[in-house]
Short mmCIF file of C-alpha atoms in Angstrom, two decimals:
data_model
loop_
_atom_site.label_atom_id
_atom_site.label_comp_id
_atom_site.label_asym_id
_atom_site.label_seq_id
_atom_site.Cartn_x
_atom_site.Cartn_y
_atom_site.Cartn_z
CA UNK A 1 65.08 33.68 64.48
CA UNK A 2 65.21 31.26 67.41
CA UNK A 3 63.23 28.42 67.73
CA UNK A 4 61.17 27.22 71.38
CA UNK A 5 60.01 23.63 72.12
CA UNK A 6 57.39 23.00 74.42
CA UNK A 7 58.55 21.47 77.54
CA UNK A 8 55.56 19.95 78.47
CA UNK A 9 54.87 17.77 74.59
CA UNK A 10 58.36 19.16 72.74
CA UNK A 11 56.34 20.72 70.50
CA UNK A 12 58.93 23.24 68.29
CA UNK A 13 57.87 26.98 67.55
CA UNK A 14 59.26 28.35 64.64
CA UNK A 15 59.49 31.57 64.18
CA UNK A 16 59.53 31.59 59.88
CA UNK A 17 56.52 29.06 60.28
CA UNK A 18 54.70 30.82 62.98
CA UNK A 19 50.70 29.63 64.39
CA UNK A 20 48.69 30.53 61.00
CA UNK A 21 45.89 28.52 62.34
CA UNK A 22 46.18 30.08 65.55
CA UNK A 23 46.39 33.69 64.68
CA UNK A 24 50.77 33.84 65.08
CA UNK A 25 52.12 34.59 61.23
CA UNK A 26 55.18 33.55 60.00
CA UNK A 27 58.23 35.24 61.25
CA UNK A 28 56.75 36.63 64.32
CA UNK A 29 59.04 36.26 66.59
CA UNK A 30 58.32 33.99 70.10
CA UNK A 31 58.97 37.12 71.88
CA UNK A 32 55.73 38.81 69.44
CA UNK A 33 53.69 36.23 69.88
CA UNK A 34 50.47 36.88 72.56
CA UNK A 35 51.18 36.54 75.54
CA UNK A 36 47.54 34.38 75.55
CA UNK A 37 48.62 32.09 73.24
CA UNK A 38 48.71 28.29 73.55
CA UNK A 39 50.56 25.19 72.63
CA UNK A 40 48.55 23.68 69.99
CA UNK A 41 49.47 20.38 69.92
CA UNK A 42 49.02 20.32 74.31
CA UNK A 43 48.09 23.60 75.57
CA UNK A 44 50.58 24.27 77.54
CA UNK A 45 51.09 28.91 78.22
CA UNK A 46 53.77 30.58 76.88
CA UNK A 47 56.22 30.40 79.68
CA UNK A 48 56.11 27.06 79.09
CA UNK A 49 58.17 26.97 76.62
CA UNK A 50 62.36 27.54 76.56
CA UNK A 51 64.54 28.58 73.69
CA UNK A 52 65.75 24.91 71.81
CA UNK A 53 69.15 24.06 72.32
CA UNK B 1 39.18 -13.93 85.22
CA UNK B 2 42.82 -15.92 85.08
CA UNK B 3 45.92 -14.88 83.77
CA UNK B 4 46.40 -15.41 79.46
CA UNK B 5 49.14 -16.36 78.11
CA UNK B 6 49.23 -14.49 75.23
CA UNK B 7 52.30 -15.68 73.73
CA UNK B 8 55.12 -17.98 75.69
CA UNK B 9 56.24 -16.19 78.76
CA UNK B 10 54.11 -13.35 78.25
CA UNK B 11 50.98 -12.80 80.34
CA UNK B 12 47.96 -10.45 80.19
CA UNK B 13 47.47 -10.31 83.91
CA UNK B 14 44.92 -7.52 83.85
CA UNK B 15 41.82 -6.89 86.17
CA UNK B 16 37.67 -7.02 84.11
CA UNK B 17 35.96 -4.02 86.17
CA UNK B 18 32.32 -5.30 85.26
CA UNK B 19 31.17 -2.55 86.82
CA UNK B 20 32.49 0.76 85.50
CA UNK B 21 30.01 3.20 84.18
CA UNK B 22 32.03 6.22 84.65
CA UNK B 23 35.19 6.79 83.28
CA UNK B 24 37.32 9.11 84.49
CA UNK B 25 34.01 11.52 85.61
CA UNK B 26 33.68 13.00 82.23
CA UNK B 27 32.98 10.18 79.08
CA UNK B 28 30.93 7.00 79.77
CA UNK B 29 32.24 3.94 79.99
CA UNK B 30 28.39 1.58 79.28
CA UNK B 31 30.68 -1.71 79.07
CA UNK B 32 32.52 -2.07 81.85
CA UNK B 33 36.40 -1.95 80.96
CA UNK B 34 39.05 -3.06 81.96
CA UNK B 35 42.41 -2.39 83.45
CA UNK B 36 44.99 -4.44 81.21
CA UNK B 37 48.84 -5.55 82.46
CA UNK B 38 51.00 -7.18 81.53
CA UNK B 39 54.27 -9.77 82.44
CA UNK B 40 57.24 -10.97 81.09
CA UNK B 41 58.53 -14.18 82.49
CA UNK B 42 62.56 -14.64 81.68
CA UNK B 43 66.02 -13.89 83.94
CA UNK B 44 64.62 -10.46 84.91
CA UNK B 45 60.65 -10.97 85.18
CA UNK B 46 59.14 -7.90 84.18
CA UNK B 47 55.79 -6.11 85.19
CA UNK B 48 54.30 -4.05 82.36
CA UNK B 49 52.26 -1.44 84.17
CA UNK B 50 50.32 -2.12 86.72
CA UNK B 51 45.89 -1.81 87.42
CA UNK B 52 43.28 0.34 89.32
CA UNK B 53 44.42 0.96 92.93
CA UNK B 54 40.78 -0.98 93.82
CA UNK B 55 42.02 -4.26 91.87
CA UNK B 56 45.34 -4.05 93.68
CA UNK B 57 44.48 -7.08 95.95
CA UNK B 58 43.11 -9.21 92.12
CA UNK B 59 46.45 -8.08 90.67
CA UNK B 60 48.74 -9.83 93.29
CA UNK B 61 46.40 -12.84 92.68
CA UNK B 62 47.32 -12.72 89.04
CA UNK B 63 50.82 -12.62 89.78
CA UNK B 64 51.01 -15.40 92.37
CA UNK B 65 49.24 -17.47 90.09
CA UNK B 66 52.15 -17.05 87.64
CA UNK B 67 55.18 -16.64 89.43
CA UNK B 68 54.56 -18.80 91.95
CA UNK B 69 57.28 -17.40 95.20
CA UNK B 70 59.01 -15.46 92.17
CA UNK B 71 60.28 -11.88 92.58
CA UNK B 72 58.91 -9.51 90.32
CA UNK B 73 62.53 -7.36 88.87
CA UNK B 74 61.50 -4.99 86.67
CA UNK B 75 58.29 -2.53 86.64
CA UNK B 76 57.67 -0.20 82.97
CA UNK B 77 55.01 1.97 83.88
CA UNK B 78 54.28 3.46 80.36
CA UNK B 79 51.85 5.24 81.84
CA UNK B 80 51.21 7.38 85.63
CA UNK B 81 47.21 8.19 85.30
CA UNK B 82 45.70 6.62 88.32
CA UNK B 83 44.23 3.72 86.25
CA UNK B 84 47.12 2.36 85.29
CA UNK B 85 49.73 3.58 87.95
CA UNK B 86 47.01 3.29 90.49
CA UNK B 87 48.82 0.69 92.64
CA UNK B 88 52.44 1.44 92.30
CA UNK B 89 53.19 2.32 95.43
CA UNK B 90 51.95 -1.23 96.98
CA UNK B 91 53.92 -2.33 93.78
CA UNK B 92 57.07 -0.94 95.02
CA UNK B 93 56.07 -2.13 98.48
CA UNK B 94 55.60 -4.87 97.57
CA UNK B 95 57.60 -6.46 95.06
CA UNK B 96 60.80 -4.49 96.04
CA UNK B 97 61.66 -4.19 92.27
CA UNK B 98 65.25 -3.41 91.09
CA UNK B 99 64.38 -1.26 88.67
CA UNK B 100 61.73 0.76 87.60
CA UNK B 101 61.46 2.03 83.89
CA UNK B 102 59.55 4.87 82.97
CA UNK B 103 59.82 8.14 79.69
CA UNK B 104 61.88 11.60 81.15
CA UNK B 105 58.48 13.04 81.90
CA UNK B 106 57.42 9.29 83.54
CA UNK B 107 60.00 10.54 85.89
CA UNK B 108 58.57 13.80 86.71
CA UNK B 109 54.97 12.62 86.87
CA UNK B 110 55.81 9.64 88.89
CA UNK B 111 57.44 11.63 91.23
CA UNK B 112 54.75 14.38 91.73
CA UNK B 113 51.98 11.45 91.82
CA UNK B 114 53.71 9.82 94.52
CA UNK B 115 56.78 11.43 95.79
CA UNK B 116 58.86 9.09 96.49
CA UNK B 117 62.32 9.17 97.97
CA UNK B 118 64.44 6.34 97.28
CA UNK B 119 62.60 4.44 94.45
CA UNK B 120 64.73 2.54 91.68
CA UNK B 121 63.69 4.52 88.77
CA UNK B 122 65.00 4.98 85.56
CA UNK B 123 64.46 7.04 82.75
CA UNK B 124 64.33 4.96 79.42
CA UNK B 125 64.14 7.79 76.26
CA UNK B 126 63.09 6.83 73.19
CA UNK B 127 65.49 4.04 71.47
CA UNK B 128 66.56 2.98 75.21
CA UNK B 129 67.18 -0.84 74.86
CA UNK B 130 67.01 -3.41 77.92
CA UNK B 131 67.47 -7.19 77.84
CA UNK B 132 65.61 -9.14 80.72
CA UNK B 133 66.98 -12.33 78.90
CA UNK B 134 66.13 -14.19 76.16
CA UNK B 135 64.04 -10.62 75.42
CA UNK B 136 64.36 -7.20 75.20
CA UNK B 137 62.26 -3.99 75.52
CA UNK B 138 62.66 -1.10 73.32
CA UNK B 139 61.04 1.88 74.86
CA UNK B 140 58.91 4.31 72.51
CA UNK B 141 57.72 7.99 73.92
CA UNK B 142 54.35 8.88 72.78
CA UNK B 143 54.45 11.97 74.69
CA UNK B 144 50.66 14.07 74.50
CA UNK B 145 49.21 10.30 73.14
CA UNK B 146 47.08 11.23 75.55
CA UNK B 147 48.95 12.32 78.46
CA UNK B 148 52.92 13.62 78.59
CA UNK B 149 54.26 10.78 80.18
CA UNK B 150 52.96 7.99 77.79
CA UNK B 151 55.12 5.84 76.75
CA UNK B 152 54.93 2.40 74.59
CA UNK B 153 57.01 -0.46 75.35
CA UNK B 154 58.32 -2.83 71.94
CA UNK B 155 59.39 -6.54 72.36
CA UNK B 156 61.40 -7.14 69.23
CA UNK B 157 61.66 -11.45 69.98
CA UNK B 158 57.93 -11.35 70.10
CA UNK B 159 57.04 -8.74 67.59
CA UNK B 160 54.68 -7.65 70.31
CA UNK B 161 53.92 -4.29 71.70
CA UNK B 162 52.59 -2.86 74.65
CA UNK B 163 50.73 0.59 73.87
CA UNK B 164 49.35 1.61 77.36
CA UNK B 165 45.81 4.38 76.48
CA UNK B 166 46.66 4.10 72.40
CA UNK B 167 44.24 1.63 70.70
CA UNK B 168 42.36 0.86 73.53
CA UNK B 169 38.04 0.19 74.24
CA UNK B 170 36.33 0.37 77.40
CA UNK B 171 34.87 -3.25 77.38
CA UNK B 172 35.07 -5.58 80.07
CA UNK B 173 34.63 -9.06 78.66
CA UNK B 174 36.02 -12.74 78.95
CA UNK B 175 37.16 -12.58 76.17
CA UNK B 176 41.06 -10.76 75.68
CA UNK B 177 41.57 -10.94 72.00
CA UNK B 178 39.88 -8.54 69.56
CA UNK B 179 39.10 -11.23 67.00
CA UNK B 180 36.64 -13.36 69.64
CA UNK B 181 34.59 -10.20 69.93
CA UNK B 182 31.67 -8.82 68.01
CA UNK B 183 33.12 -6.71 66.31
CA UNK B 184 30.75 -3.93 65.33
CA UNK B 185 30.55 -3.35 69.18
CA UNK B 186 34.12 -3.20 69.73
CA UNK B 187 34.49 -0.84 66.88
CA UNK B 188 32.28 1.32 68.06
CA UNK B 189 33.91 1.27 71.57
CA UNK B 190 36.93 1.96 69.87
CA UNK B 191 35.36 5.09 67.83
CA UNK B 192 33.54 6.37 71.89
CA UNK B 193 37.12 6.66 73.17
CA UNK B 194 39.70 7.58 70.83
CA UNK B 195 36.56 10.75 70.52
CA UNK B 196 35.97 11.15 73.52
CA UNK B 197 40.02 10.65 75.10
CA UNK B 198 42.50 10.54 72.33
CA UNK B 199 40.80 13.08 69.43
CA UNK B 200 42.58 16.41 70.10
CA UNK B 201 45.97 14.40 69.80
CA UNK B 202 45.27 12.92 66.49
CA UNK B 203 48.02 15.34 64.59
CA UNK B 204 50.57 13.27 67.21
CA UNK B 205 48.64 10.50 66.65
CA UNK B 206 49.56 10.43 63.00
CA UNK B 207 52.89 11.50 63.41
CA UNK B 208 53.46 8.89 65.83
CA UNK B 209 51.76 6.38 63.82
CA UNK B 210 54.36 7.43 60.87
CA UNK B 211 57.26 7.57 63.29
CA UNK B 212 56.40 3.62 63.73
CA UNK B 213 56.27 2.66 60.20
CA UNK B 214 59.52 4.32 59.69
CA UNK B 215 61.20 2.50 62.18
CA UNK B 216 60.76 -0.62 60.20
CA UNK B 217 59.71 -3.35 62.53
CA UNK B 218 56.89 -5.84 62.96
CA UNK B 219 54.17 -5.84 65.05
CA UNK B 220 51.90 -9.10 65.46
CA UNK B 221 50.30 -8.27 68.65
CA UNK B 222 49.37 -5.25 69.58
CA UNK B 223 48.07 -4.66 74.14
CA UNK B 224 46.73 -1.66 74.78
CA UNK B 225 45.71 -1.12 78.25
CA UNK B 226 41.88 -1.18 78.46
CA UNK B 227 40.07 -4.00 76.45
CA UNK B 228 40.97 -5.87 73.57
CA UNK B 229 44.19 -7.04 72.35
CA UNK B 230 44.99 -7.14 68.74
CA UNK B 231 46.72 -9.74 66.87
CA UNK B 232 47.25 -10.90 63.73
CA UNK B 233 45.23 -8.91 60.66
CA UNK B 234 43.93 -7.29 62.85
CA UNK B 235 47.09 -5.26 63.74
CA UNK B 236 46.92 -3.98 60.68
CA UNK B 237 43.16 -3.24 60.79
CA UNK B 238 43.13 -1.34 63.99
CA UNK B 239 46.26 0.92 62.86
CA UNK B 240 44.34 1.64 60.13
CA UNK B 241 41.32 2.61 61.81
CA UNK B 242 42.99 5.01 63.73
CA UNK B 243 44.78 6.40 61.12
CA UNK B 244 41.35 6.97 60.10
CA UNK B 245 40.38 8.75 63.21
CA UNK B 246 43.45 10.67 63.35
CA UNK B 247 42.27 12.46 59.88
CA UNK B 248 39.21 13.04 60.83
CA UNK B 249 37.36 12.95 57.29
CA UNK B 250 33.68 14.01 57.79
CA UNK B 251 31.06 11.66 56.31
CA UNK B 252 27.35 12.49 54.63
CA UNK B 253 26.72 13.27 58.03
CA UNK B 254 25.22 15.89 60.80
CA UNK B 255 24.70 16.18 65.11
CA UNK B 256 22.28 18.81 66.28
CA UNK B 257 22.84 18.81 69.55
CA UNK B 258 20.18 21.26 71.72
CA UNK B 259 18.67 22.03 74.61
CA UNK B 260 15.40 23.26 75.14
CA UNK B 261 13.29 24.99 77.78
CA UNK B 262 9.75 25.37 76.35
CA UNK B 263 10.41 23.17 72.95
CA UNK B 264 10.59 25.97 70.87
CA UNK B 265 14.37 25.54 70.21
CA UNK B 266 14.07 21.70 69.81
CA UNK B 267 11.11 22.51 67.15
CA UNK B 268 13.40 24.35 65.40
CA UNK B 269 16.37 21.87 65.44
CA UNK B 270 13.79 19.06 64.30
CA UNK B 271 13.02 21.00 60.75
CA UNK B 272 16.53 21.97 60.14
CA UNK B 273 16.93 18.20 60.66
CA UNK B 274 14.32 17.73 58.03
CA UNK B 275 16.38 20.29 55.08
CA UNK B 276 19.24 18.02 55.61
CA UNK B 277 17.84 14.61 55.26
CA UNK B 278 15.38 15.15 52.84
CA UNK B 279 18.47 15.86 50.87
CA UNK B 280 20.19 12.91 51.43
CA UNK B 281 22.40 13.83 55.00
CA UNK B 282 22.38 11.52 57.82
CA UNK B 283 21.59 13.34 60.62
CA UNK B 284 21.31 13.09 64.07
CA UNK B 285 19.22 15.07 67.02
CA UNK B 286 20.50 15.25 70.59
CA UNK B 287 19.31 16.82 73.53
CA UNK B 288 21.83 17.67 76.27
CA UNK B 289 18.65 16.38 78.45
CA UNK B 290 18.51 13.72 76.58
CA UNK B 291 22.33 12.63 75.88
CA UNK B 292 25.47 11.94 78.02
CA UNK B 293 28.33 14.85 75.90
CA UNK B 294 30.63 11.81 75.66
CA UNK B 295 27.67 9.76 73.89
CA UNK B 296 26.93 13.12 71.69
CA UNK B 297 30.96 14.19 70.67
CA UNK B 298 31.45 10.29 69.71
CA UNK B 299 28.42 11.07 67.27
CA UNK B 300 29.99 14.97 66.05
CA UNK B 301 32.96 13.54 65.74
CA UNK B 302 32.82 11.79 62.39
CA UNK B 303 29.88 14.50 60.86
CA UNK B 304 30.33 17.15 58.44
CA UNK B 305 28.53 19.15 60.30
CA UNK B 306 27.01 20.26 63.61
CA UNK B 307 24.18 22.38 64.41
CA UNK B 308 23.80 24.19 67.85
CA UNK B 309 20.89 25.42 69.96
CA UNK B 310 19.89 26.87 72.92
CA UNK B 311 17.38 29.13 73.81
CA UNK B 312 19.19 32.53 75.65
CA UNK B 313 19.07 31.41 79.47
CA UNK B 314 19.37 34.57 81.96
CA UNK B 315 21.60 36.82 78.78
CA UNK B 316 23.57 33.34 78.24
CA UNK B 317 23.04 29.88 77.19
CA UNK B 318 21.24 27.20 79.29
CA UNK B 319 23.53 25.48 81.43
CA UNK B 320 23.93 22.07 79.83
CA UNK B 321 25.02 23.16 76.48
CA UNK B 322 27.86 25.62 78.01
CA UNK B 323 28.52 21.68 79.05
CA UNK B 324 28.34 20.85 76.11
CA UNK B 325 30.24 22.95 74.79
CA UNK B 326 33.19 23.28 77.25
CA UNK B 327 33.39 19.72 76.52
CA UNK B 328 33.70 19.71 72.67
CA UNK B 329 35.70 22.65 71.96
CA UNK B 330 38.47 20.56 74.58
CA UNK B 331 38.25 18.03 72.74
CA UNK B 332 38.83 20.42 69.27
CA UNK B 333 37.08 18.35 66.42
CA UNK B 334 38.48 19.27 63.65
CA UNK B 335 37.58 20.03 59.43
CA UNK B 336 33.95 20.67 60.71
CA UNK B 337 30.81 23.36 59.64
CA UNK B 338 28.86 24.52 62.28
CA UNK B 339 25.53 26.25 63.01
CA UNK B 340 23.89 28.40 65.57
CA UNK B 341 19.83 28.07 66.27
CA UNK B 342 17.51 29.34 69.46
CA UNK B 343 14.77 31.10 70.40
CA UNK B 344 14.46 34.10 72.75
CA UNK B 345 12.18 35.90 75.45
CA UNK B 346 13.04 39.17 75.73
CA UNK B 347 16.80 39.35 75.31
CA UNK B 348 18.20 37.12 71.86
CA UNK B 349 22.13 36.99 73.04
CA UNK B 350 21.99 32.91 72.49
CA UNK B 351 22.80 32.64 68.70
CA UNK B 352 25.97 34.98 69.09
CA UNK B 353 27.28 33.20 71.99
CA UNK B 354 26.73 29.48 70.12
CA UNK B 355 28.47 31.60 67.06
CA UNK B 356 31.14 32.43 69.44
CA UNK B 357 31.90 29.18 70.66
CA UNK B 358 31.54 27.63 66.40
CA UNK B 359 34.03 30.00 65.56
CA UNK B 360 36.34 29.01 68.84
CA UNK B 361 36.17 25.20 67.48
CA UNK B 362 37.80 26.75 64.03
CA UNK B 363 34.12 26.00 62.32
CA UNK B 364 33.52 27.12 58.96
CA UNK B 365 29.71 28.95 60.15
CA UNK B 366 26.81 28.59 57.52
CA UNK B 367 24.40 31.42 57.84
CA UNK B 368 21.89 32.90 58.65
CA UNK B 369 21.83 31.59 61.98
CA UNK B 370 18.18 31.44 63.28
CA UNK B 371 16.54 32.73 66.26
CA UNK B 372 13.11 33.33 67.12
CA UNK B 373 11.15 35.50 69.34
CA UNK B 374 8.67 32.85 71.98
CA UNK B 375 7.57 30.42 69.56
CA UNK B 376 8.34 29.98 66.06
CA UNK B 377 5.90 30.49 63.23
CA UNK B 378 4.88 29.02 59.67
CA UNK B 379 8.03 31.09 58.35
CA UNK B 380 10.42 30.53 60.75
CA UNK B 381 10.18 26.86 60.42
CA UNK B 382 10.72 27.23 56.66
CA UNK B 383 13.61 29.01 57.18
CA UNK B 384 14.89 26.08 59.33
CA UNK B 385 14.41 23.79 56.42
CA UNK B 386 16.22 25.88 54.42
CA UNK B 387 19.54 26.20 56.16
CA UNK B 388 18.93 22.40 56.53
CA UNK B 389 19.27 22.94 53.17
CA UNK B 390 21.96 25.09 52.69
CA UNK B 391 23.99 23.25 55.02
CA UNK B 392 23.49 19.45 53.00
CA UNK B 393 24.83 21.26 50.29
CA UNK B 394 27.70 23.08 51.89
CA UNK B 395 28.51 19.18 53.79
CA UNK B 396 28.11 17.67 49.85
CA UNK B 397 31.01 20.25 48.62
CA UNK B 398 33.20 19.37 51.87
CA UNK B 399 32.85 16.02 51.55
CA UNK B 400 33.03 16.01 47.95
#
């Protein structure tokens, strides 16, 4: 599954890890992450993420 | 204050703001602050950061005292916030630098701040080295410490690092080095600065400190952009302090932060505090009317538990308490227990609302949440006291 990078702070969302601290279970594809989820480092919205190159 | 030579040809050319009491509109700076910036006199004269715009003429005077008529060739802009880059437009127009070095995110922020067309900006990602003669500049991105554009600049020949906002403190003083200043006041100011400015980025602090350690570089001088400079043994001391702050290990301490209309919530707060204190927990009762949110946050920062109290007001909570909670949530404190108390007149939503905030901040909520109609009875006070006792027990478990 594709990783996504926060354009603001560089945090990498890894679907294998998810973001369990914020209610996103491991194994969740980025597309399936809730729309109101925000970057756990800088608070940027989901729109500010790009696929990792 | 006159320029100070920190090491041969490396100068502090900053300005001391003795009158500043409100820092960026959200935090207090009771001791004033400084806008530190630095000048390296080498084959290429290099200015590291600028100062707050209101000090532009003093900066020019400082630079002239060191340089005379010599020009400045390079600017290094570690961060674009206006207390550092505030007079960048004036400085570019006046000194006409050959290059302006900044981080990748710094370039974007610089464009968005100054809307320039033809500045000689050069982006320097981590690992970029620039020789300016006898000295080299090594750039290290420190994204989100505390803005996306934040960067540090290391000068290996001098074993010196310009860290911008990291390691800063709001202190106006005639002294330039930490070892010349009262240690207790310094530490209190560092704590206030960290709790109100750096706290949300604590995971980044830990990663950045580890990355700097991995680089295996020698640092004997840390030059932040606010307050005192650390040298010698103080370098290891301040790095250790930052690690301690970033880890947010809770202490045997609780803070009760409340607002009250007719003293019922206030008296409940006192009863909870008595329970905590009787079980050996250090407790502070802080009214949002008496203390600024940044002062309260400095106390909450190293506490193991936070009790929030407000009466119900128009089906909500009192406005100063809402301000406090909004501020606290934004700073993302970690590893804390929470509890809620409050009184009410006819409808009693306060405790439910306060609990919602505690849960949003991922605090472990300790029950029971206590709400009291109008004026507490003896039994109500007993329950408040008991809540203090059970919180104390949970704090002991937590800190081990």
